[in-house]
Short mmCIF file of N, CA and C in Angstrom, two decimals:
data_model
loop_
_atom_site.label_atom_id
_atom_site.label_comp_id
_atom_site.label_asym_id
_atom_site.label_seq_id
_atom_site.Cartn_x
_atom_site.Cartn_y
_atom_site.Cartn_z
N MET T 1 0.89 -1.48 -0.28
CA MET T 1 -0.27 -0.08 -0.23
C MET T 1 0.99 1.26 -0.20
N ILE T 2 0.46 2.57 -0.43
CA ILE T 2 1.10 4.05 -0.78
C ILE T 2 -0.39 4.32 -0.60
N LEU T 3 0.52 5.56 0.11
CA LEU T 3 -0.42 6.70 0.74
C LEU T 3 0.57 8.06 0.39
N TYR T 4 -0.91 8.61 -0.76
CA TYR T 4 -0.03 10.16 -1.98
C TYR T 4 -1.06 10.85 -0.73
N ASP T 5 -0.55 12.42 -0.15
CA ASP T 5 -1.01 13.50 0.17
C ASP T 5 -1.25 14.16 -1.13
N LEU T 6 -2.98 14.59 -1.81
CA LEU T 6 -3.74 14.95 -2.58
C LEU T 6 -3.74 15.88 -2.52
N ARG T 7 -4.18 16.51 -3.64
CA ARG T 7 -5.00 18.42 -3.50
C ARG T 7 -5.90 18.73 -4.81
N CYS T 8 -6.95 19.09 -4.44
CA CYS T 8 -7.79 19.51 -5.84
C CYS T 8 -7.51 21.02 -5.85
N LYS T 9 -8.11 21.06 -7.29
CA LYS T 9 -8.35 22.35 -8.15
C LYS T 9 -8.04 23.10 -7.24
N ASP T 10 -8.30 23.47 -5.99
CA ASP T 10 -9.22 24.46 -5.31
C ASP T 10 -8.42 24.46 -4.05
N GLY T 11 -7.55 23.56 -4.12
CA GLY T 11 -6.64 23.62 -2.99
C GLY T 11 -6.29 22.78 -1.52
N HIS T 12 -7.86 22.42 -1.44
CA HIS T 12 -8.17 21.23 -0.34
C HIS T 12 -7.18 20.24 -0.56
N SER T 13 -6.56 19.59 0.55
CA SER T 13 -5.69 18.57 0.22
C SER T 13 -5.92 17.58 1.63
N PHE T 14 -6.12 16.67 0.86
CA PHE T 14 -5.86 15.26 1.53
C PHE T 14 -5.30 14.17 1.12
N GLU T 15 -5.50 12.91 2.29
CA GLU T 15 -4.82 11.49 1.89
C GLU T 15 -5.03 11.03 1.39
N GLY T 16 -4.50 9.84 0.70
CA GLY T 16 -5.51 8.64 -0.37
C GLY T 16 -4.55 7.48 -0.18
N TRP T 17 -4.92 6.64 0.44
CA TRP T 17 -4.45 4.98 0.20
C TRP T 17 -4.34 4.58 -1.38
N PHE T 18 -3.36 3.78 -1.81
CA PHE T 18 -3.72 3.05 -3.11
C PHE T 18 -2.69 2.20 -2.88
N ARG T 19 -2.76 0.82 -3.66
CA ARG T 19 -2.72 -0.46 -3.46
C ARG T 19 -1.11 -0.34 -4.59
N ASP T 20 -1.31 0.74 -4.93
CA ASP T 20 0.24 1.03 -5.63
C ASP T 20 0.48 2.19 -6.46
N SER T 21 1.15 2.14 -7.18
CA SER T 21 1.67 3.88 -8.45
C SER T 21 0.35 3.62 -9.44
N ALA T 22 0.40 2.48 -9.36
CA ALA T 22 -0.68 2.04 -10.96
C ALA T 22 -1.57 2.54 -10.71
N GLY T 23 -2.39 1.73 -8.51
CA GLY T 23 -3.44 1.87 -8.70
C GLY T 23 -4.24 3.57 -8.54
N TYR T 24 -3.20 4.06 -8.54
CA TYR T 24 -3.77 5.72 -8.40
C TYR T 24 -4.00 5.93 -9.76
N ASP T 25 -2.75 5.48 -10.62
CA ASP T 25 -2.91 5.97 -12.23
C ASP T 25 -4.40 6.33 -12.77
N GLN T 26 -4.53 4.57 -12.52
CA GLN T 26 -5.71 3.66 -12.72
C GLN T 26 -6.84 5.11 -12.17
N GLN T 27 -7.07 5.22 -10.67
CA GLN T 27 -7.96 6.18 -10.54
C GLN T 27 -8.19 7.16 -10.62
N ALA T 28 -7.15 8.00 -10.83
CA ALA T 28 -7.15 8.88 -11.61
C ALA T 28 -7.31 9.61 -12.70
N LYS T 29 -6.84 8.28 -14.24
CA LYS T 29 -7.25 8.39 -15.02
C LYS T 29 -8.64 8.62 -15.20
N ALA T 30 -9.98 7.80 -14.41
CA ALA T 30 -11.16 7.38 -14.38
C ALA T 30 -11.50 8.56 -13.67
N ARG T 31 -11.22 9.35 -13.52
CA ARG T 31 -11.99 10.27 -12.50
C ARG T 31 -12.36 9.97 -10.92
N LYS T 32 -12.24 8.95 -10.71
CA LYS T 32 -12.60 8.31 -9.03
C LYS T 32 -11.75 9.14 -8.16
N ILE T 33 -10.87 9.84 -8.14
CA ILE T 33 -10.15 10.16 -6.82
C ILE T 33 -11.56 11.48 -6.38
N ILE T 34 -12.14 11.57 -6.09
CA ILE T 34 -12.54 12.74 -5.22
C ILE T 34 -12.79 13.93 -4.05
N CYS T 35 -12.11 14.75 -3.67
CA CYS T 35 -12.11 16.20 -3.10
C CYS T 35 -13.08 15.77 -1.92
N PRO T 36 -12.51 15.29 -0.45
CA PRO T 36 -13.89 14.99 -0.13
C PRO T 36 -14.70 16.44 0.83
N VAL T 37 -13.88 17.39 0.30
CA VAL T 37 -14.14 18.16 1.13
C VAL T 37 -14.91 19.20 0.14
N CYS T 38 -14.69 19.58 -1.25
CA CYS T 38 -15.27 19.93 -2.45
C CYS T 38 -16.15 19.19 -3.50
N GLY T 39 -15.86 18.23 -3.06
CA GLY T 39 -16.23 17.03 -4.30
C GLY T 39 -15.52 17.49 -5.60
N SER T 40 -14.90 18.04 -5.65
CA SER T 40 -14.07 18.18 -7.18
C SER T 40 -13.30 16.66 -7.74
N LYS T 41 -13.40 16.81 -8.93
CA LYS T 41 -12.51 15.54 -9.54
C LYS T 41 -11.17 15.89 -10.16
N LYS T 42 -10.59 17.13 -10.03
CA LYS T 42 -9.78 17.34 -10.89
C LYS T 42 -8.73 17.32 -9.42
N VAL T 43 -8.30 16.08 -8.93
CA VAL T 43 -7.31 16.18 -7.67
C VAL T 43 -5.66 15.59 -8.54
N GLU T 44 -5.16 15.56 -8.03
CA GLU T 44 -3.53 15.17 -8.12
C GLU T 44 -2.68 15.09 -7.57
N LYS T 45 -1.65 14.56 -7.80
CA LYS T 45 -0.80 13.90 -6.36
C LYS T 45 -0.48 16.11 -5.34
N ALA T 46 -0.10 15.68 -4.23
CA ALA T 46 0.98 17.27 -4.11
C ALA T 46 2.42 16.57 -3.80
N LEU T 47 3.51 17.36 -3.83
CA LEU T 47 4.38 17.68 -3.22
C LEU T 47 4.08 16.42 -1.33
N MET T 48 4.94 15.57 -1.23
CA MET T 48 5.26 14.73 -0.05
C MET T 48 6.66 14.50 0.75
N ALA T 49 6.73 14.36 1.25
CA ALA T 49 7.59 14.10 2.22
C ALA T 49 7.84 12.63 2.09
N PRO T 50 9.03 12.23 2.15
CA PRO T 50 9.28 10.40 2.51
C PRO T 50 8.17 9.98 3.89
N ARG T 51 7.78 8.82 4.00
CA ARG T 51 7.29 8.77 5.53
C ARG T 51 7.26 6.80 5.13
N LEU T 52 8.05 6.73 6.46
CA LEU T 52 7.84 5.49 7.15
C LEU T 52 6.78 4.42 7.32
N ALA T 53 6.78 3.28 7.05
CA ALA T 53 6.05 2.49 7.37
C ALA T 53 6.12 1.80 8.66
N ARG T 54 7.13 2.05 8.96
CA ARG T 54 6.81 0.59 10.21
C ARG T 54 7.09 1.93 11.83
N SER T 55 6.83 1.92 12.70
CA SER T 55 6.46 2.02 13.62
C SER T 55 7.87 1.79 14.52
N ARG T 56 8.56 2.35 15.53
CA ARG T 56 9.69 1.99 16.47
C ARG T 56 9.65 0.24 16.89
N ARG T 57 8.73 -0.35 17.06
CA ARG T 57 8.22 -1.58 17.22
C ARG T 57 8.53 -2.67 16.03
N GLY T 58 8.10 -2.18 14.64
CA GLY T 58 8.50 -2.37 14.05
C GLY T 58 7.26 -3.41 13.01
N GLU T 59 5.90 -2.52 13.81
CA GLU T 59 4.96 -2.85 13.35
C GLU T 59 4.20 -2.11 12.00
N SER T 60 3.52 -2.44 11.39
CA SER T 60 3.73 -1.80 9.92
C SER T 60 2.35 -0.90 10.44
N LYS T 61 2.85 0.29 9.65
CA LYS T 61 1.61 1.16 9.93
C LYS T 61 0.30 1.21 8.92
N LEU T 62 0.71 0.27 8.20
CA LEU T 62 -0.37 0.82 6.90
C LEU T 62 -1.85 -0.19 7.21
N PRO T 63 -3.08 0.45 6.53
CA PRO T 63 -4.35 -0.04 7.03
C PRO T 63 -3.90 -1.72 6.21
N ALA T 64 -4.96 -2.15 7.17
CA ALA T 64 -5.46 -3.76 6.31
C ALA T 64 -6.31 -3.80 4.87
N LYS T 65 -5.70 -4.70 4.76
CA LYS T 65 -6.30 -4.77 2.98
C LYS T 65 -7.63 -4.40 2.96
N ASN T 66 -7.96 -4.83 3.81
CA ASN T 66 -9.52 -5.06 3.99
C ASN T 66 -10.38 -3.71 3.95
N GLU T 67 -9.59 -2.54 5.00
CA GLU T 67 -10.26 -1.42 5.82
C GLU T 67 -10.39 -0.62 4.53
N LYS T 68 -11.64 -0.22 4.64
CA LYS T 68 -11.78 0.80 3.45
C LYS T 68 -11.01 2.39 4.07
N MET T 69 -10.51 3.11 3.11
CA MET T 69 -9.95 3.76 3.88
C MET T 69 -11.01 5.75 3.87
N VAL T 70 -10.58 6.54 4.96
CA VAL T 70 -11.65 7.41 5.29
C VAL T 70 -12.03 8.25 4.35
N ASN T 71 -10.82 8.83 3.29
CA ASN T 71 -11.38 10.23 1.98
C ASN T 71 -12.34 9.27 1.76
N VAL T 72 -12.10 8.29 0.88
CA VAL T 72 -13.27 7.50 -0.24
C VAL T 72 -14.01 7.46 1.10
N GLU T 73 -14.29 6.84 1.40
CA GLU T 73 -15.96 6.91 2.67
C GLU T 73 -16.50 8.27 2.44
N GLN T 74 -15.52 9.14 3.33
CA GLN T 74 -16.29 10.33 3.43
C GLN T 74 -17.03 11.10 1.62
N ALA T 75 -16.23 10.82 0.81
CA ALA T 75 -16.35 11.17 -0.92
C ALA T 75 -17.79 10.80 -1.22
N GLU T 76 -17.73 9.36 -0.96
CA GLU T 76 -19.34 8.78 -1.54
C GLU T 76 -20.50 9.21 -0.09
N MET T 77 -19.97 9.73 0.97
CA MET T 77 -20.94 10.41 1.80
C MET T 77 -21.55 11.51 1.50
N LEU T 78 -19.76 12.34 1.04
CA LEU T 78 -20.65 13.70 0.45
C LEU T 78 -21.24 13.48 -0.79
N LYS T 79 -20.88 12.79 -1.61
CA LYS T 79 -21.50 12.14 -2.98
C LYS T 79 -23.48 12.26 -3.22
N ALA T 80 -22.89 11.43 -1.82
CA ALA T 80 -24.37 10.72 -1.56
C ALA T 80 -25.96 12.40 -0.58
N LEU T 81 -24.59 12.82 0.19
CA LEU T 81 -25.35 14.20 0.55
C LEU T 81 -25.50 15.01 -0.39
N ARG T 82 -24.83 14.97 -1.46
CA ARG T 82 -24.86 16.33 -2.83
C ARG T 82 -26.41 16.18 -3.42
N GLY T 83 -26.74 14.67 -3.50
CA GLY T 83 -27.97 13.89 -4.28
C GLY T 83 -28.91 14.15 -3.61
N VAL T 84 -29.25 14.09 -2.48
CA VAL T 84 -30.27 14.78 -1.26
C VAL T 84 -30.62 16.00 -1.91
N ARG T 85 -29.47 16.86 -1.83
CA ARG T 85 -29.53 18.84 -1.42
C ARG T 85 -30.44 18.59 -3.61
N LYS T 86 -29.59 17.94 -4.15
CA LYS T 86 -30.39 18.18 -5.38
C LYS T 86 -31.35 17.60 -5.59
N GLN T 87 -32.74 16.47 -4.95
CA GLN T 87 -33.50 16.15 -5.43
C GLN T 87 -34.09 17.29 -4.12
N ILE T 88 -33.55 18.14 -3.22
CA ILE T 88 -34.77 18.58 -2.47
C ILE T 88 -35.29 20.06 -3.08
N GLU T 89 -32.89 20.84 -3.78
CA GLU T 89 -33.46 22.20 -4.47
C GLU T 89 -34.55 21.88 -5.90
N ASP T 90 -34.70 20.44 -6.38
CA ASP T 90 -35.84 20.85 -8.24
C ASP T 90 -36.80 20.89 -7.63
N ASN T 91 -37.38 19.68 -5.93
CA ASN T 91 -38.21 19.79 -6.16
C ASN T 91 -38.95 20.44 -4.69
N CYS T 92 -38.12 21.24 -4.44
CA CYS T 92 -38.83 21.74 -2.95
C CYS T 92 -38.52 23.50 -3.34
N ASP T 93 -39.71 23.90 -2.67
CA ASP T 93 -39.65 25.84 -2.85
C ASP T 93 -38.30 25.91 -1.59
N TYR T 94 -37.45 27.06 -1.99
CA TYR T 94 -36.35 28.14 -0.70
C TYR T 94 -37.42 28.69 -0.23
N VAL T 95 -37.55 28.80 1.05
CA VAL T 95 -38.31 29.80 2.22
C VAL T 95 -36.90 30.74 2.49
N GLY T 96 -35.76 30.57 3.20
CA GLY T 96 -35.21 30.48 3.43
C GLY T 96 -35.55 30.95 4.98
N GLU T 97 -35.14 32.28 6.47
CA GLU T 97 -35.32 32.26 7.32
C GLU T 97 -37.24 31.93 7.59
N ARG T 98 -37.97 32.64 6.74
CA ARG T 98 -39.11 31.89 7.12
C ARG T 98 -40.07 30.56 7.08
N PHE T 99 -39.00 29.83 7.10
CA PHE T 99 -39.50 28.55 7.22
C PHE T 99 -40.35 27.97 8.26
N PRO T 100 -40.10 28.30 10.00
CA PRO T 100 -41.21 28.00 10.58
C PRO T 100 -42.21 28.65 10.56
N GLU T 101 -42.47 29.69 9.42
CA GLU T 101 -43.47 30.51 9.86
C GLU T 101 -44.32 29.68 8.41
N GLU T 102 -44.02 28.99 7.27
CA GLU T 102 -44.44 28.89 6.25
C GLU T 102 -44.97 27.17 6.50
N ALA T 103 -43.49 26.73 7.26
CA ALA T 103 -43.77 25.44 7.93
C ALA T 103 -45.67 25.48 8.36
N ARG T 104 -45.69 25.96 9.34
CA ARG T 104 -47.14 26.04 10.11
C ARG T 104 -48.38 26.53 9.21
N LYS T 105 -48.41 28.09 7.95
CA LYS T 105 -49.33 27.52 7.45
C LYS T 105 -49.29 26.85 6.36
N ILE T 106 -48.59 25.66 5.83
CA ILE T 106 -48.82 24.62 5.56
C ILE T 106 -49.68 23.66 6.35
N HIS T 107 -49.01 23.49 7.59
CA HIS T 107 -49.61 22.23 8.46
C HIS T 107 -51.31 22.71 9.01
N TYR T 108 -51.13 24.08 9.27
CA TYR T 108 -52.83 24.25 9.65
C TYR T 108 -53.26 25.04 8.84
N GLY T 109 -53.29 24.64 6.84
CA GLY T 109 -54.14 24.21 5.79
C GLY T 109 -54.36 26.12 5.44
N GLU T 110 -53.08 27.03 5.45
CA GLU T 110 -53.70 28.34 5.23
C GLU T 110 -52.62 28.37 4.07
N THR T 111 -52.16 27.62 3.64
CA THR T 111 -51.49 28.01 1.74
C THR T 111 -51.25 26.21 1.69
N GLU T 112 -51.16 26.27 0.03
CA GLU T 112 -51.01 24.96 -0.46
C GLU T 112 -50.38 24.30 -0.07
N GLN T 113 -50.38 22.80 0.43
CA GLN T 113 -49.05 21.52 0.47
C GLN T 113 -48.06 21.73 -0.93
N ARG T 114 -46.83 21.90 -0.23
CA ARG T 114 -46.09 21.87 -0.73
C ARG T 114 -44.85 21.46 0.16
N GLY T 115 -44.08 21.04 -1.03
CA GLY T 115 -42.23 21.02 0.44
C GLY T 115 -41.61 22.39 -0.28
N ILE T 116 -40.81 22.18 1.40
CA ILE T 116 -40.06 23.33 1.33
C ILE T 116 -38.79 23.23 1.97
N TYR T 117 -37.76 24.39 2.04
CA TYR T 117 -36.77 24.21 2.56
C TYR T 117 -36.20 25.78 2.96
N GLY T 118 -35.30 25.03 3.89
CA GLY T 118 -34.71 26.82 4.62
C GLY T 118 -34.56 27.01 5.88
N GLU T 119 -34.04 27.50 6.47
CA GLU T 119 -33.40 27.76 7.89
C GLU T 119 -34.14 27.55 9.22
N ALA T 120 -34.41 27.02 10.22
CA ALA T 120 -35.02 27.35 11.39
C ALA T 120 -33.72 26.75 12.45
N SER T 121 -33.37 27.51 13.69
CA SER T 121 -32.78 27.37 14.60
C SER T 121 -33.76 26.38 15.13
N ASP T 122 -32.29 25.47 16.19
CA ASP T 122 -32.63 24.27 17.23
C ASP T 122 -34.13 25.00 17.72
N THR T 123 -34.23 25.86 18.41
CA THR T 123 -34.94 26.09 19.17
C THR T 123 -36.66 26.13 18.41
N GLU T 124 -36.61 26.62 17.15
CA GLU T 124 -37.69 27.08 15.98
C GLU T 124 -37.82 25.44 16.03
N ALA T 125 -36.87 24.87 15.53
CA ALA T 125 -37.44 22.77 14.95
C ALA T 125 -37.97 22.54 15.90
N GLU T 126 -37.75 22.03 16.78
CA GLU T 126 -38.23 21.89 18.38
C GLU T 126 -39.43 22.07 18.31
N ALA T 127 -39.61 23.54 18.16
CA ALA T 127 -41.14 24.25 18.41
C ALA T 127 -42.12 23.60 17.40
N LEU T 128 -41.58 23.54 16.16
CA LEU T 128 -42.64 22.92 15.09
C LEU T 128 -43.24 21.41 15.36
N LYS T 129 -41.86 20.36 15.64
CA LYS T 129 -42.23 19.18 16.23
C LYS T 129 -43.25 19.13 17.39
N ASP T 130 -42.73 19.97 18.13
CA ASP T 130 -44.34 19.77 19.21
C ASP T 130 -45.10 20.33 19.13
N GLU T 131 -45.37 21.06 17.90
CA GLU T 131 -46.81 20.93 16.86
C GLU T 131 -47.05 20.01 16.36
N GLY T 132 -46.30 19.30 16.22
CA GLY T 132 -46.82 17.65 15.90
C GLY T 132 -46.06 18.05 13.97
N ILE T 133 -45.94 19.14 13.71
CA ILE T 133 -45.00 19.44 12.41
C ILE T 133 -43.49 18.60 11.55
N THR T 134 -43.61 17.58 11.08
CA THR T 134 -42.61 16.65 11.25
C THR T 134 -41.16 17.80 10.04
N VAL T 135 -40.44 18.16 10.80
CA VAL T 135 -39.54 18.81 9.96
C VAL T 135 -38.08 17.91 10.35
N ASN T 136 -37.37 18.16 9.34
CA ASN T 136 -35.55 17.27 9.36
C ASN T 136 -34.62 17.66 8.56
N ARG T 137 -33.42 17.88 9.75
CA ARG T 137 -32.20 18.54 9.42
C ARG T 137 -31.70 17.69 8.28
N VAL T 138 -30.76 18.24 7.56
CA VAL T 138 -30.26 17.69 6.23
C VAL T 138 -28.83 18.66 6.15
N PRO T 139 -27.80 18.17 6.63
CA PRO T 139 -26.75 18.61 6.36
C PRO T 139 -26.45 19.17 4.82
N TRP T 140 -25.67 20.25 4.87
CA TRP T 140 -25.41 21.19 3.35
C TRP T 140 -24.49 21.19 3.10
N VAL T 141 -24.05 20.21 1.99
CA VAL T 141 -23.08 20.31 1.26
C VAL T 141 -23.04 21.43 -0.07
N PRO T 142 -21.50 21.66 -0.24
CA PRO T 142 -21.75 22.34 -0.80
C PRO T 142 -21.62 22.23 -2.30
N PRO T 143 -21.96 22.12 -3.29
CA PRO T 143 -22.69 21.50 -4.70
C PRO T 143 -20.94 20.58 -5.24
N ALA T 144 -21.40 19.81 -6.47
CA ALA T 144 -20.38 18.75 -6.45
C ALA T 144 -20.08 20.44 -7.68
N ASP T 145 -18.69 19.71 -7.93
CA ASP T 145 -18.07 20.05 -9.51
C ASP T 145 -18.06 19.59 -10.17
N ASN T 146 -19.24 19.93 -10.94
CA ASN T 146 -18.87 18.67 -12.35
C ASN T 146 -18.44 18.68 -13.25
#
């Protein structure tokens, strides 16, 4: 296994483990390496200092072969969250800070039923739930770099 320091086009630095340098080259060519911060697929190796793969006691510091790499898991999670964001933006109305007010109007039949999204404090969200209004919080990640 080999560890590379990587950097996306926006300057975000992160690490990636690969079976060998050919593994990195193959994934980079297929644009399968994704920045876990912004989702950019424009990633390249950064300058890096050599690292030793053994501790003072001679134990390997490399991950087990079946252990998933954190940056890959993060990238997949961000991809899923971006998909959720896109679905919300495509199918719901953005109401901003008026979210609690609009949610109440919809719940009590004062305005048409529709999906909405916006901002609400923890206290406001809890008050809506206490009134029987369904609200959910979604981590709002930056859009992907297509």
